[in-house]
CSV table of C-alpha atoms in Angstrom, one decimal:
chain,number,residue,atom,x,y,z
A,1,MET,CA,-8.6,95.6,166.5
A,2,SER,CA,-8.1,98.9,168.1
A,3,ALA,CA,-5.9,101.2,166.5
A,4,LEU,CA,-3.3,102.3,169.1
A,5,THR,CA,-1.5,105.6,169.5
A,6,LEU,CA,1.6,105.3,171.9
A,7,PRO,CA,3.2,108.9,172.3
A,8,ALA,CA,6.6,109.0,173.6
A,9,THR,CA,5.5,111.5,176.6
A,10,PRO,CA,5.1,109.6,180.1
A,11,ARG,CA,1.7,110.9,181.3
A,12,PRO,CA,-1.5,111.7,179.5
A,13,SER,CA,-3.1,115.1,179.8
A,14,ILE,CA,-6.9,114.5,180.0
A,15,ALA,CA,-8.7,116.9,177.7
A,16,ALA,CA,-12.1,115.8,178.6
A,17,CYS,CA,-14.2,113.2,180.1
A,18,CYS,CA,-17.8,112.0,180.4
A,19,THR,CA,-20.0,109.2,181.8
A,20,CYS,CA,-21.1,106.6,179.5
A,21,PRO,CA,-24.2,104.4,180.7
A,22,THR,CA,-23.7,100.6,179.9
A,23,PRO,CA,-25.8,97.7,180.9
A,24,LEU,CA,-23.0,96.7,183.5
A,25,GLY,CA,-23.1,100.2,185.1
A,26,PRO,CA,-21.6,103.6,184.3
A,27,LEU,CA,-18.0,103.9,182.6
A,28,LEU,CA,-16.1,107.2,183.1
A,29,LEU,CA,-14.4,107.9,179.5
A,30,ALA,CA,-11.5,109.9,179.6
A,31,ALA,CA,-9.9,111.6,176.2
A,32,THR,CA,-6.6,113.2,175.7
A,33,ALA,CA,-5.4,115.0,172.4
A,34,GLN,CA,-4.1,111.6,171.2
A,35,GLY,CA,-7.3,109.5,171.7
A,36,LEU,CA,-9.1,107.4,174.4
A,37,GLY,CA,-7.1,107.3,177.5
A,38,GLY,CA,-9.5,105.9,180.2
A,39,ALA,CA,-12.6,103.8,180.4
A,40,TRP,CA,-13.4,102.9,184.0
A,41,PHE,CA,-16.3,101.3,185.7
A,42,GLU,CA,-17.7,102.8,188.8
A,43,GLY,CA,-15.8,101.2,191.7
A,44,GLN,CA,-13.1,99.6,189.6
A,45,LYS,CA,-9.7,99.1,191.0
A,46,HIS,CA,-7.1,101.4,190.1
A,47,ALA,CA,-9.6,104.0,188.5
A,48,PRO,CA,-8.7,107.5,188.9
A,49,THR,CA,-10.4,109.8,191.8
A,50,LEU,CA,-12.0,112.8,189.8
A,51,THR,CA,-13.1,115.3,192.2
A,52,GLY,CA,-13.7,117.9,189.4
A,53,ARG,CA,-10.1,117.7,188.1
A,54,TRP,CA,-11.0,116.8,184.3
A,55,PRO,CA,-13.4,119.0,182.2
A,56,GLU,CA,-16.5,117.3,181.5
A,57,ASP,CA,-17.4,117.4,177.8
A,58,PRO,CA,-19.7,114.5,176.4
A,59,GLY,CA,-19.4,116.4,173.1
A,60,HIS,CA,-15.7,115.6,172.5
A,61,PRO,CA,-15.1,113.9,169.2
A,62,VAL,CA,-13.3,110.8,170.6
A,63,LEU,CA,-15.7,110.6,173.7
A,64,ARG,CA,-18.9,110.8,171.2
A,65,GLU,CA,-17.5,108.1,169.3
A,66,ALA,CA,-16.4,105.9,172.2
A,67,ARG,CA,-19.9,106.1,173.3
A,68,ALA,CA,-21.5,105.2,169.8
A,69,GLN,CA,-19.2,102.5,169.6
A,70,LEU,CA,-19.7,101.1,173.3
A,71,ALA,CA,-23.4,101.2,172.7
A,72,ALA,CA,-23.1,99.1,169.4
A,73,TYR,CA,-20.8,96.7,171.2
A,74,PHE,CA,-23.5,96.0,174.0
A,75,GLU,CA,-26.1,95.7,171.3
A,76,ARG,CA,-23.9,93.1,169.6
A,77,ARG,CA,-23.5,94.9,166.5
A,78,LEU,CA,-19.9,95.7,167.0
A,79,ALA,CA,-17.1,93.2,167.5
A,80,HIS,CA,-14.0,95.4,166.9
A,81,PHE,CA,-13.4,98.8,168.3
A,82,GLU,CA,-11.9,101.5,166.1
A,83,LEU,CA,-10.8,104.4,168.1
A,84,PRO,CA,-7.6,106.2,168.7
A,85,LEU,CA,-6.0,105.0,171.9
A,86,ASP,CA,-3.8,106.9,174.2
A,87,LEU,CA,-2.0,104.4,176.5
A,88,GLN,CA,0.9,106.5,177.3
A,89,ALA,CA,0.2,106.6,181.0
A,90,GLY,CA,1.8,102.9,181.3
A,91,THR,CA,5.4,101.8,181.2
A,92,ASP,CA,6.9,100.2,178.2
A,93,PHE,CA,6.0,96.8,179.6
A,94,GLN,CA,2.4,97.5,180.4
A,95,ARG,CA,2.0,99.1,177.1
A,96,SER,CA,3.3,95.9,175.4
A,97,VAL,CA,0.8,93.8,177.4
A,98,TRP,CA,-1.9,96.2,176.4
A,99,GLN,CA,-1.2,95.9,172.9
A,100,ALA,CA,-1.2,91.9,172.9
A,101,LEU,CA,-4.5,92.6,174.5
A,102,CYS,CA,-6.0,94.5,171.5
A,103,ALA,CA,-5.0,91.6,169.3
A,104,LEU,CA,-7.2,89.4,171.0
A,105,PRO,CA,-10.2,88.4,168.8
A,106,HIS,CA,-14.0,89.0,169.8
A,107,GLY,CA,-15.4,85.8,171.2
A,108,ALA,CA,-12.2,84.1,172.1
A,109,THR,CA,-10.2,84.1,175.3
A,110,THR,CA,-6.4,83.4,176.4
A,111,SER,CA,-4.5,82.6,179.6
A,112,TYR,CA,-2.1,84.8,181.5
A,113,GLY,CA,0.8,82.4,180.5
A,114,GLU,CA,-0.1,82.5,176.8
A,115,LEU,CA,-0.1,86.2,177.1
A,116,ALA,CA,3.2,86.4,178.8
A,117,ARG,CA,4.5,84.1,175.9
A,118,ARG,CA,3.1,86.5,173.4
A,119,VAL,CA,4.9,89.5,174.8
A,120,ALA,CA,8.2,87.5,174.8
A,121,ARG,CA,8.2,87.3,178.7
A,122,PRO,CA,7.1,83.6,179.4
A,123,ALA,CA,8.5,83.8,183.1
A,124,ALA,CA,6.6,87.0,183.9
A,125,VAL,CA,3.0,85.6,184.2
A,126,ARG,CA,2.6,87.8,187.3
A,127,ALA,CA,3.8,90.9,185.9
A,128,VAL,CA,1.6,90.2,183.0
A,129,ALA,CA,-1.5,90.1,185.2
A,130,ALA,CA,-0.4,93.2,187.2
A,131,ALA,CA,-0.3,95.1,183.7
A,132,ILE,CA,-3.6,93.6,182.9
A,133,GLY,CA,-5.2,94.9,186.0
A,134,ARG,CA,-3.8,98.3,185.4
A,135,ASN,CA,-5.4,98.4,182.0
A,136,PRO,CA,-6.8,102.1,181.9
A,137,VAL,CA,-9.3,101.3,178.7
A,138,SER,CA,-11.7,98.6,180.0
A,139,ILE,CA,-13.6,96.6,177.2
A,140,VAL,CA,-11.9,98.5,174.4
A,141,VAL,CA,-8.5,97.0,175.4
A,142,PRO,CA,-10.1,93.6,176.1
A,143,CYS,CA,-8.5,92.3,179.4
A,144,HIS,CA,-11.7,90.6,180.3
A,145,ARG,CA,-10.7,88.0,177.6
A,146,VAL,CA,-7.9,86.8,179.7
A,147,ILE,CA,-8.6,83.9,182.0
A,148,GLY,CA,-6.8,81.3,184.2
A,149,ALA,CA,-4.9,78.4,182.7
A,150,GLY,CA,-7.5,75.9,183.6
A,151,GLY,CA,-10.4,78.0,182.1
A,152,ALA,CA,-11.1,79.6,185.7
A,153,LEU,CA,-12.4,83.4,185.5
A,154,THR,CA,-9.9,85.1,187.7
A,155,GLY,CA,-9.1,88.8,188.3
A,156,TYR,CA,-10.7,91.6,186.6
A,157,ALA,CA,-10.3,95.2,188.1
A,158,GLY,CA,-14.1,95.9,187.3
A,159,GLY,CA,-15.3,92.6,189.2
A,160,LEU,CA,-15.9,89.2,188.2
A,161,ASP,CA,-19.5,89.7,187.5
A,162,ARG,CA,-18.8,92.2,184.9
A,163,LYS,CA,-16.0,89.9,183.3
A,164,THR,CA,-18.6,87.1,183.2
A,165,ALA,CA,-21.2,89.3,181.5
A,166,LEU,CA,-18.8,90.5,179.0
A,167,LEU,CA,-17.6,87.0,178.2
A,168,ARG,CA,-21.5,86.0,177.8
A,169,LEU,CA,-21.9,88.9,175.6
A,170,GLU,CA,-19.1,87.7,173.2
A,171,GLY,CA,-20.5,84.3,173.3
A,172,VAL,CA,-17.6,82.7,175.3
A,173,LEU,CA,-19.7,81.7,178.3
A,174,HIS,CA,-23.4,80.5,178.2
């Protein structure tokens, strides 16, 4: 399970970013003073537009560790990320959903409705789905483990092909 850091301030200040190669395409990683604040696939919905506004620093300790853990994950040597996360850019509700995602075990899935129940908002399935879609830390905060009630692979900001590949990597799909 990933360690969460949820500071009270409303917006993260990105200290450094870098690109991390993965078998599913490059991930843009972003770190704040509190931890990993972003991991977005190229072309992902809701990914920030950089245009040089964040300093590039692949040697930043959080980014270096995130790259190492992601490499181990893709090599099937890591099932649980141990990174400080900074999810302060989300609302309280979004952060509660992201925390619930972090509790989902490797190799397992849940439905949007079940996740809504876990965050004590059983009638808020659409709001939960919207919060999942805004997850700023792909893979590490495992939104790819949420599927439709009937088992259908639905919605993934990074694309359904990537969701399928991640679930195969974790042994959920064959």
